[in-house]
mmCIF file of C-alpha atoms in Angstrom:
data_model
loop_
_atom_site.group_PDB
_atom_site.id
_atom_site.type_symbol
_atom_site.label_atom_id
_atom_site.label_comp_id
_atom_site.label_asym_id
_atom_site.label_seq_id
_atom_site.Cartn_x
_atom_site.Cartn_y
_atom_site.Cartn_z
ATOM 1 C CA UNK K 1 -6.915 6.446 9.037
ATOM 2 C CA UNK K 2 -5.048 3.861 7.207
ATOM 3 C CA UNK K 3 -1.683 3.947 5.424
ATOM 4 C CA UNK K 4 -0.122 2.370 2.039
ATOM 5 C CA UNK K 5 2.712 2.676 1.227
ATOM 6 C CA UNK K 6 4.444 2.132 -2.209
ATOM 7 C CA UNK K 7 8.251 1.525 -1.580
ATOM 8 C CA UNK K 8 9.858 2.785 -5.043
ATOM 9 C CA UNK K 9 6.772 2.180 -7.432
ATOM 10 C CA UNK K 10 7.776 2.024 -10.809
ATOM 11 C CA UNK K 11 4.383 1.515 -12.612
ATOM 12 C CA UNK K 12 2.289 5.140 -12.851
ATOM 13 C CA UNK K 13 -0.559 3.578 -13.515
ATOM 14 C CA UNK K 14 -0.866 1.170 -10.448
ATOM 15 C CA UNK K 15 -0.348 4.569 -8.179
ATOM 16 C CA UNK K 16 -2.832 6.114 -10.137
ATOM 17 C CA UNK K 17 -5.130 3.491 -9.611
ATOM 18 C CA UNK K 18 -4.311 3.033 -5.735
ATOM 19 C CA UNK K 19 -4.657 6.954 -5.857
ATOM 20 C CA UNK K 20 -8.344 6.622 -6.631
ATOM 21 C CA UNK K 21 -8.604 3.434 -3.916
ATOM 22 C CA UNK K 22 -7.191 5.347 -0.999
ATOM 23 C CA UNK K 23 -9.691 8.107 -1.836
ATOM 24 C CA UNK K 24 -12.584 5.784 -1.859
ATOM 25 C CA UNK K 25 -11.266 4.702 1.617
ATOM 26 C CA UNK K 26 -9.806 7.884 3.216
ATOM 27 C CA UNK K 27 -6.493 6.639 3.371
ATOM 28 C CA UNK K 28 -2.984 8.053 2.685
ATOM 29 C CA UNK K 29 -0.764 6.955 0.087
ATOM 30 C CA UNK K 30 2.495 7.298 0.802
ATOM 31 C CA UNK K 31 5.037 6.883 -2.460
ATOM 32 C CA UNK K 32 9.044 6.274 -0.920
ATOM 33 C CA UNK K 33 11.206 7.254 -3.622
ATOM 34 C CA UNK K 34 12.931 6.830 -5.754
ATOM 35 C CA UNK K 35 9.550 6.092 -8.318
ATOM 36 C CA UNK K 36 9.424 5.062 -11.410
ATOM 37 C CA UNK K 37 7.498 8.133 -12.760
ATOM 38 C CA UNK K 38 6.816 11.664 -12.930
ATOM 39 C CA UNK K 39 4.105 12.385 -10.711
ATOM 40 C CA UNK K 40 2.223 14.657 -13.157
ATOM 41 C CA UNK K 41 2.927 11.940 -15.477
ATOM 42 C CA UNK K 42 -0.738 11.728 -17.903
ATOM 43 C CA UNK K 43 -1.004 7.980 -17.055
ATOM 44 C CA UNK K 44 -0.795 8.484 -13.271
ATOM 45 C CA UNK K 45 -3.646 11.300 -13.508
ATOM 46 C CA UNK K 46 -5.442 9.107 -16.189
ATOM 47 C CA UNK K 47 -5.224 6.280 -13.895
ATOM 48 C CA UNK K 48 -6.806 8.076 -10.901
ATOM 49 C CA UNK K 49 -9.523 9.904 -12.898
ATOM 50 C CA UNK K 50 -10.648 12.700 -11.007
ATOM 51 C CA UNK K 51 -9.531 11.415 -7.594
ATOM 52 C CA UNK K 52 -6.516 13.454 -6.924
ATOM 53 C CA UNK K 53 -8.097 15.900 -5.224
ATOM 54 C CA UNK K 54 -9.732 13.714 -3.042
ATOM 55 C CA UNK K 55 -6.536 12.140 -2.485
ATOM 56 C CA UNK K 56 -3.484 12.456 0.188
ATOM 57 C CA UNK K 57 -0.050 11.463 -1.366
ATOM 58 C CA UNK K 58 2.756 12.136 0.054
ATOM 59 C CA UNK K 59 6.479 11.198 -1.440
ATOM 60 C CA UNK K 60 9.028 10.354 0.936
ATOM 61 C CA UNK K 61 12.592 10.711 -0.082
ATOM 62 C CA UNK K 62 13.620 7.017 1.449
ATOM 63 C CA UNK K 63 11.893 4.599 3.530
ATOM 64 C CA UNK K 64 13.688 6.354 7.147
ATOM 65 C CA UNK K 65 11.769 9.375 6.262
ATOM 66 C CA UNK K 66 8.728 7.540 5.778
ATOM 67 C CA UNK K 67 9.350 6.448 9.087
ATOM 68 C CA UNK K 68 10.113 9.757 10.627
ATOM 69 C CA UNK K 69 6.624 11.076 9.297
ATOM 70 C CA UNK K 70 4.728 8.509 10.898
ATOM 71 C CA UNK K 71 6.189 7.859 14.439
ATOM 72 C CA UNK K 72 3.193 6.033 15.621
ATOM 73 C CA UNK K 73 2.246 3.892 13.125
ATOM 74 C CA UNK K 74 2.712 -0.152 13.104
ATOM 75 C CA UNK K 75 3.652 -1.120 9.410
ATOM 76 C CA UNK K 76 2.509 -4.718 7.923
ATOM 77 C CA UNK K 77 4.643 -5.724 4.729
ATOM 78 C CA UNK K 78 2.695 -7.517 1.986
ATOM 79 C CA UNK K 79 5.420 -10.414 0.485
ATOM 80 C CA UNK K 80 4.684 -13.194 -1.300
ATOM 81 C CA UNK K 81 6.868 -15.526 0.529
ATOM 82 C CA UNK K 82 4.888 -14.657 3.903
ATOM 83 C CA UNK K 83 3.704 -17.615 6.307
ATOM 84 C CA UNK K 84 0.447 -15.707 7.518
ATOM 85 C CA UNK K 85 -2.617 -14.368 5.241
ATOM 86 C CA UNK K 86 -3.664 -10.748 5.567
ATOM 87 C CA UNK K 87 -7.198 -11.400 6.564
ATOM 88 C CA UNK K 88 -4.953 -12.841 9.905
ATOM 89 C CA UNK K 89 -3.950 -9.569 11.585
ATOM 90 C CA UNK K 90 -5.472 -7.725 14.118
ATOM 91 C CA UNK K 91 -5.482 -4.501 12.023
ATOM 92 C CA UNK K 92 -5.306 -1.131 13.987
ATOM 93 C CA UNK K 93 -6.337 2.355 13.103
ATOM 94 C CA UNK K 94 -3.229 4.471 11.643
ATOM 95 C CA UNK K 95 -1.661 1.090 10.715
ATOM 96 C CA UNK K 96 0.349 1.058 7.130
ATOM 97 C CA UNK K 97 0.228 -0.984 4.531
ATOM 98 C CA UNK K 98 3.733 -1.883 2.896
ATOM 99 C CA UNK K 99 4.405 -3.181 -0.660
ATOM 100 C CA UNK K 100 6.769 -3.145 -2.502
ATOM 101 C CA UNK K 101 7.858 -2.310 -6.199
ATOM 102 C CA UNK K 102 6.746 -4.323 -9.441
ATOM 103 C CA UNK K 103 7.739 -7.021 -10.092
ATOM 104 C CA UNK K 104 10.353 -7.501 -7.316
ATOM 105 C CA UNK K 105 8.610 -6.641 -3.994
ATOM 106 C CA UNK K 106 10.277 -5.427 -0.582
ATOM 107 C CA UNK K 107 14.082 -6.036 -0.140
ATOM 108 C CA UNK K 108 15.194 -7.917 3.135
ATOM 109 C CA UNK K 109 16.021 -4.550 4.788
ATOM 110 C CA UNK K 110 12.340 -3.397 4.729
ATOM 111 C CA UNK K 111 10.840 -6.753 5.744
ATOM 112 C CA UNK K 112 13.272 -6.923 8.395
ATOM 113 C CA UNK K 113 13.291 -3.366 9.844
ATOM 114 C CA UNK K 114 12.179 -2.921 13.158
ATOM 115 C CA UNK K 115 8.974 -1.176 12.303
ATOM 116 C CA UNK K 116 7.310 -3.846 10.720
ATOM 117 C CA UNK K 117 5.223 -5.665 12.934
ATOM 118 C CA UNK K 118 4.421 -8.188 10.496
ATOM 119 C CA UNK K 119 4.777 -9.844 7.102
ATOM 120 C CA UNK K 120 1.288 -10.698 4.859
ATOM 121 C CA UNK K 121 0.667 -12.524 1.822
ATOM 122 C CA UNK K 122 -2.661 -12.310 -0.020
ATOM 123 C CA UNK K 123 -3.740 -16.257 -0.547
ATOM 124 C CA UNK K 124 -4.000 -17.459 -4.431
ATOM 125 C CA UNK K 125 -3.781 -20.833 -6.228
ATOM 126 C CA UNK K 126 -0.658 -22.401 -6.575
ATOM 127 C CA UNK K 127 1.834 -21.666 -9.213
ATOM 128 C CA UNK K 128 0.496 -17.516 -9.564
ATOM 129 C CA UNK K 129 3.071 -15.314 -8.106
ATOM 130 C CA UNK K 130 1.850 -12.268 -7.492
ATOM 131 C CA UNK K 131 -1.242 -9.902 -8.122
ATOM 132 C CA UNK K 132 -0.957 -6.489 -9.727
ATOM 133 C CA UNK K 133 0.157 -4.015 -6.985
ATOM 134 C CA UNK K 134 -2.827 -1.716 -7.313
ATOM 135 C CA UNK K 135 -4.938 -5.203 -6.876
ATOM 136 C CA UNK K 136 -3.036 -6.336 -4.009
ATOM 137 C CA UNK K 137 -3.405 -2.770 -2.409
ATOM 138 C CA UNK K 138 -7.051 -2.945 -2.813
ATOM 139 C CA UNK K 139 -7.290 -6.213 -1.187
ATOM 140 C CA UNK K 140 -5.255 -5.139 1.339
ATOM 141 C CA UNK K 141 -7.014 -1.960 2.154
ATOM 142 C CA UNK K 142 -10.291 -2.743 1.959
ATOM 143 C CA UNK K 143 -9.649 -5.950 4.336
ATOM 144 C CA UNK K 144 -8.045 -3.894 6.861
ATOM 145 C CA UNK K 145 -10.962 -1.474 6.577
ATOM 146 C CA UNK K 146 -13.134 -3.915 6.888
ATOM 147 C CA UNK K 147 -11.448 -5.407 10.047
ATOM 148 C CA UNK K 148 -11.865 -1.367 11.478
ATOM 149 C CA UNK K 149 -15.782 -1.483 10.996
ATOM 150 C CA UNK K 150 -15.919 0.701 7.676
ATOM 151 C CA UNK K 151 -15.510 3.640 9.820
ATOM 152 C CA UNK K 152 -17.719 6.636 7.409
ATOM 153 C CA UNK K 153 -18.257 4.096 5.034
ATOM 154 C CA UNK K 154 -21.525 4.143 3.476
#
């Protein structure tokens, strides 16, 4: 299974969105507060449609208890400002997917924290700086799950 992670989201309608993706995919979403939203917020449930039960979100109070929940896991940061694409890593089962909030992305303590193996960018044309973060999720996602065979994909 497959992590994201959302550190501090403030947008309820991108983690509504990735709510539906992670569904489609089996993965877990997990929020870190502090978010930007209620969770029973209408957007966020209008956002996921009638994925939330199909869903596994869990909210974190900070990023160490994120940590703490997931002792095994290797975490890859999505950044802009990364060297190396995310179609370039070798991507593991139980891996997580880190991103950061909108429009400011991780802060230097999360891309520098000892649990994260690596830092990703998604490729665009010059001059764009970022995708939406339920977009760049999706990418992300579906090109590590792709990289895992599509395990009970159909």
């Amino acid at each position: 299974m497959l992590h994201i992670v959302f550190v501090e989201p403030r947008i309820a309608g991108n983690t509504g969105a990735t709510i539906r993706t992670a569904a489609a995919v089996g993965a877990t979403l997990h929020l870190v507060e502090p978010l930007g939203f209620e969770m029973d917020e209408p957007r966020l449930r209008r956002a996921g449609l009638d994925y939330h039960d199909l869903a596994h979100v869990v909210v974190h109070p900070g990023f160490d208890a994120l940590l703490a929940a997931l002792p095994g896991a290797r975490f890859v940061a999505f950044t802009s400002q990364a060297p190396r694409w995310h179609t370039d890593v070798d991507w593991r089962d139980g891996d997580g997917l880190v991103f950061g909030p909108e429009p400011t992305g991780l802060d230097a303590t999360v891309l520098a924290h000892p649990r994260v193996a690596a830092q990703v960018r998604i490729p665009m044309l010059p001059g764009r700086r970022s995708l939406n973060l339920a977009n760049a999720a999706a990418v992300g996602l579906y090109a590590a799950w792709h990289r895992l065979g599509f395990p009970d994909g159909v």
